Every structure is written in C-alpha cells, then in structure tokens.
XYZ file of N, CA, C and O in Angstrom:
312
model
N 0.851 -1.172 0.000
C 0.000 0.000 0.000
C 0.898 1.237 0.000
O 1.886 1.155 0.729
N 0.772 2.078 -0.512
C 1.068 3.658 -1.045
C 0.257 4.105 -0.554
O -0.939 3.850 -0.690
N 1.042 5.288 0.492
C -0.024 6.306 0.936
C 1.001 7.752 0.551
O 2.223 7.844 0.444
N -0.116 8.799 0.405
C 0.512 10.414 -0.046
C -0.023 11.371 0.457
O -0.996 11.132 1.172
N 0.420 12.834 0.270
C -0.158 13.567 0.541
C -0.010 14.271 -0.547
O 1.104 14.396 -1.056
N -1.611 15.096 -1.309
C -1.071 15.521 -2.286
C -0.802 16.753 -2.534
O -1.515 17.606 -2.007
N 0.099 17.082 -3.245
C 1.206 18.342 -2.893
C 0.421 19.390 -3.455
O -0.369 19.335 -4.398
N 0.825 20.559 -2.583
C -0.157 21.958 -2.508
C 0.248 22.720 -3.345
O 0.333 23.807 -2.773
N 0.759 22.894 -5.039
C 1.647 23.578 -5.599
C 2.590 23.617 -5.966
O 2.890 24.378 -6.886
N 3.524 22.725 -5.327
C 4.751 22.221 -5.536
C 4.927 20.981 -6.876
O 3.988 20.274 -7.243
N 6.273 20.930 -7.444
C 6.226 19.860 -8.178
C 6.629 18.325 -7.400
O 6.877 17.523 -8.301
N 6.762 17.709 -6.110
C 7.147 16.828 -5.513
C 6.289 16.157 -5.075
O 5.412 16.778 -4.473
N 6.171 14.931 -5.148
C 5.666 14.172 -4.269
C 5.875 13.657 -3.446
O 6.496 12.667 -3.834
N 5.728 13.611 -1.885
C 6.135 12.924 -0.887
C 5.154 11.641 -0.674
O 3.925 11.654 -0.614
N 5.823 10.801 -0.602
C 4.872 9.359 -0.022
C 5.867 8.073 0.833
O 7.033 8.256 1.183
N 5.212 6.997 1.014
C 5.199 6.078 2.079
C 4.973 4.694 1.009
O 4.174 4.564 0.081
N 5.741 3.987 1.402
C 4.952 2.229 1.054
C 5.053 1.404 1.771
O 6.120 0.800 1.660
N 4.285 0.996 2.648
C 4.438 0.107 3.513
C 5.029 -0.803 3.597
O 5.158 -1.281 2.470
N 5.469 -1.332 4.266
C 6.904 -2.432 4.503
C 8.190 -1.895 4.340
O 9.289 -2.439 4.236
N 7.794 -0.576 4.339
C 9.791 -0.324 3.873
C 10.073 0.280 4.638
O 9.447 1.328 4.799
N 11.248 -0.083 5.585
C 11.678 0.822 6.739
C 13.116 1.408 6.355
O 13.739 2.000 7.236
N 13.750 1.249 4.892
C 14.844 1.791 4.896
C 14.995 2.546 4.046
O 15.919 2.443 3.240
N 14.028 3.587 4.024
C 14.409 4.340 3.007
C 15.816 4.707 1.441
O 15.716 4.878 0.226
N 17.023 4.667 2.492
C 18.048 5.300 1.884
C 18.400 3.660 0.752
O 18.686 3.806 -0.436
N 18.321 2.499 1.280
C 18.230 1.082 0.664
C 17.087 0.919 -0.270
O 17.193 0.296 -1.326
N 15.986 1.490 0.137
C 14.983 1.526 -1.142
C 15.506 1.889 -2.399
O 15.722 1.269 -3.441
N 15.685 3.311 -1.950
C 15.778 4.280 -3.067
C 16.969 3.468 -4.045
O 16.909 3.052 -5.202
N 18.096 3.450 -2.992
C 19.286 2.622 -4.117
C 18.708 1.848 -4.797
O 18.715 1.975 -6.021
N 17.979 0.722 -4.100
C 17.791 -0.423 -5.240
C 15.975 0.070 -6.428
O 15.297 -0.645 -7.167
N 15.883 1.110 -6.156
C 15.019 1.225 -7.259
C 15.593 2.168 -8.682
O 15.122 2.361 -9.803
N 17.032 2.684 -7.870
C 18.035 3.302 -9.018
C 18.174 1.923 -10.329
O 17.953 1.821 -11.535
N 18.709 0.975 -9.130
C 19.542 -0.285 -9.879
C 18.554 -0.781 -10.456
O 18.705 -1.131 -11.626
N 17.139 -0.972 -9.748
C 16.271 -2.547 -10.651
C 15.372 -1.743 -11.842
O 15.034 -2.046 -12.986
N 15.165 -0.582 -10.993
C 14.088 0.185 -11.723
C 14.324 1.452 -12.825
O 13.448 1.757 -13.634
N 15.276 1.957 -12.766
C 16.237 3.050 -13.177
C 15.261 3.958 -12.914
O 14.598 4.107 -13.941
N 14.878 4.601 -12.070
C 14.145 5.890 -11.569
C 15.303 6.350 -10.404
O 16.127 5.655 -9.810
N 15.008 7.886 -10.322
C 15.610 8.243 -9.181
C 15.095 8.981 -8.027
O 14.055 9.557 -8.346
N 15.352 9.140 -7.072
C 14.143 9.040 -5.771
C 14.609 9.459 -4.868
O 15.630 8.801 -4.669
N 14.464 10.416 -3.921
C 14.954 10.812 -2.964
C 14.604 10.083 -1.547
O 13.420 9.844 -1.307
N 15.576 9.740 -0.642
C 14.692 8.671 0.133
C 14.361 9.724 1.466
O 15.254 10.521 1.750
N 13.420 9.736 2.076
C 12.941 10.210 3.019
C 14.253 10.789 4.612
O 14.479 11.795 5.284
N 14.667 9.594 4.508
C 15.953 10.133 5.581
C 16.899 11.388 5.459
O 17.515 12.162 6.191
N 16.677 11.162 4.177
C 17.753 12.659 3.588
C 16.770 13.944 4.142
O 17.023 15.121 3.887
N 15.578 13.478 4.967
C 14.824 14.876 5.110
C 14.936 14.957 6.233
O 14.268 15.856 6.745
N 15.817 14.084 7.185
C 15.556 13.855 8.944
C 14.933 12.959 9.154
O 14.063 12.388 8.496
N 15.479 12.737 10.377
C 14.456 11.104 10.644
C 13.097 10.711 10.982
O 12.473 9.667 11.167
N 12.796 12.520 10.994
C 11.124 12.044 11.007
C 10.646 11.406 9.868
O 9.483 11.003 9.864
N 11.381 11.249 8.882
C 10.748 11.519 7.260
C 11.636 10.074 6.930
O 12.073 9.984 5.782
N 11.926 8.920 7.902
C 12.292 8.171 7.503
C 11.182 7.027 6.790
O 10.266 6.886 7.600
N 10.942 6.149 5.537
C 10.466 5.468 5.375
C 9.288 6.244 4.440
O 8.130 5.848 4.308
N 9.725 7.133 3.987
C 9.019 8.114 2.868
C 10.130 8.475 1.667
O 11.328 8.609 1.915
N 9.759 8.564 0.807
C 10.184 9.219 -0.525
C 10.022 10.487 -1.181
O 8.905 11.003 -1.144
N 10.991 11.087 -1.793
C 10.029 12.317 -2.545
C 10.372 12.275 -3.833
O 11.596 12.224 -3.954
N 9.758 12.275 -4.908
C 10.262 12.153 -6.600
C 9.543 13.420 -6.851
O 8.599 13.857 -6.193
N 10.134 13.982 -7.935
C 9.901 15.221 -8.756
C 9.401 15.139 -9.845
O 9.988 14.659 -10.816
N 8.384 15.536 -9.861
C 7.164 15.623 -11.554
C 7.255 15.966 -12.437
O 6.676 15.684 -13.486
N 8.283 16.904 -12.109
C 8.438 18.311 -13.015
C 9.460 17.821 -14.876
O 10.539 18.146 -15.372
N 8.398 17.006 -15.252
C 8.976 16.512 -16.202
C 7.651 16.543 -17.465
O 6.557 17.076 -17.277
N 8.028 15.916 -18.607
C 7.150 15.625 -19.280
C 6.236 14.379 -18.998
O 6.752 13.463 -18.356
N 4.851 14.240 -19.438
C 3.776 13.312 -19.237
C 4.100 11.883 -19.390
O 3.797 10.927 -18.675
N 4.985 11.966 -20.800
C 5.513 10.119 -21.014
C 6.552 10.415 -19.918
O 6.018 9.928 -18.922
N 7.605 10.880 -19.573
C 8.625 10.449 -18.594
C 7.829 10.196 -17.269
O 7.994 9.212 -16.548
N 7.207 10.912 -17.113
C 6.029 10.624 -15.584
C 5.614 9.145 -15.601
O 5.938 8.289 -14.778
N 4.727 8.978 -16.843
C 4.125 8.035 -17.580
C 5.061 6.578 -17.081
O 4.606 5.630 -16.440
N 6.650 6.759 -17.651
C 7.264 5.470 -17.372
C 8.011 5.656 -16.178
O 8.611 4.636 -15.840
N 8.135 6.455 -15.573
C 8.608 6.345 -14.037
C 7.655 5.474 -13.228
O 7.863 4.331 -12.820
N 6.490 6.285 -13.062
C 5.402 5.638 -12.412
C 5.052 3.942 -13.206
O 4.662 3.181 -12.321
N 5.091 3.440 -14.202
C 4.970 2.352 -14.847
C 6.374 1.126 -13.915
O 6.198 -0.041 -13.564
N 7.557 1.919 -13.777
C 8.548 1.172 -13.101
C 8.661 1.083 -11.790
O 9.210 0.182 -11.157
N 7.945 2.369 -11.246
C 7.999 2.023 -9.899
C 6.968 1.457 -9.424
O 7.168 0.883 -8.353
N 5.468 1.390 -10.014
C 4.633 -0.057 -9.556
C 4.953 -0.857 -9.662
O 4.687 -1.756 -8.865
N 6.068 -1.106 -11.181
C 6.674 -2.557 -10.977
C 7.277 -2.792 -9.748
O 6.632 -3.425 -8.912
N 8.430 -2.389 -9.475
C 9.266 -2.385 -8.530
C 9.212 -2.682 -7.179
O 9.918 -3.525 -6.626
N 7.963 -1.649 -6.390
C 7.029 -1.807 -5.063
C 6.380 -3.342 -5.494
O 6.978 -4.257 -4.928
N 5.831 -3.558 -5.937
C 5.075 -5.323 -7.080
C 6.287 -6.314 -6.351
O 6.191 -7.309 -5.633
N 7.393 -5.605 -6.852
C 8.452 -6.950 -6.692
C 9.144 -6.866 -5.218
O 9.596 -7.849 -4.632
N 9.156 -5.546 -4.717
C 9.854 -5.489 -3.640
C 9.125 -5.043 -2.064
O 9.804 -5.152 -1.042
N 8.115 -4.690 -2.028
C 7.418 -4.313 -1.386
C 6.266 -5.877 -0.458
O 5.378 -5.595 0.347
C-alpha cells in the first residue's frame, strides 16, 4: 500500500509504502532494478524516515514510465 499527501503547488511528491523501513536502501535499489531516481525520506531527517520524494516536473511520457517502473518495482519489492 502507497499512501501520499497531495502536494499543494509544488512539483514533488512525498509518499510512504508500507513495509519499507529503509528508506536510503529503497531508493538505491530502485536506481539499480528500476532506473528511476528518488529521494529517500531520511535525507529529510528522521522524522521523514520510510518516505520518498520524486519530482514531476517533467514531461507526461517520462512521468508516464517512471510511475509504470515504480509499480513494478514496489510489485516486486514491497
């Protein structure tokens, strides 16, 4: 499960997927399996551990296949 909050203006998304308590290990291995890149939540303080933030601010197909790899990814690793 994916949970978010959705962002007030900003281009970022911050979110959560349950089962993952290591943020900074997520993110790496969704560089490697998934080739997306992801900011992992710890980099924000440790309140913000076990959250992510990715940036939108792209075109519709690049959105399009980010999000396509990282359901895969959460699918396989989550």
């Amino acid at each position: 499960k994916v949970r978010l909050a959705a962002p007030e203006g900003a281009f970022y998304l911050f979110f959560a997927i349950d089962g993952i308590k290591d943020s900074m290990a997520a993110a790496l291995s969704m560089v490697d399996h998934a080739g997306i890149g992801i900011a992992p939540g710890i980099a924000f303080g440790k309140e913000a551990e076990g959250y992510f933030r990715i940036c939108f601010n792209r075109s519709i197909d690049e959105i399009q296949l980010a999000s396509e790899r990282l359901v895969s990814w959460i699918n396989d690793h989550a």
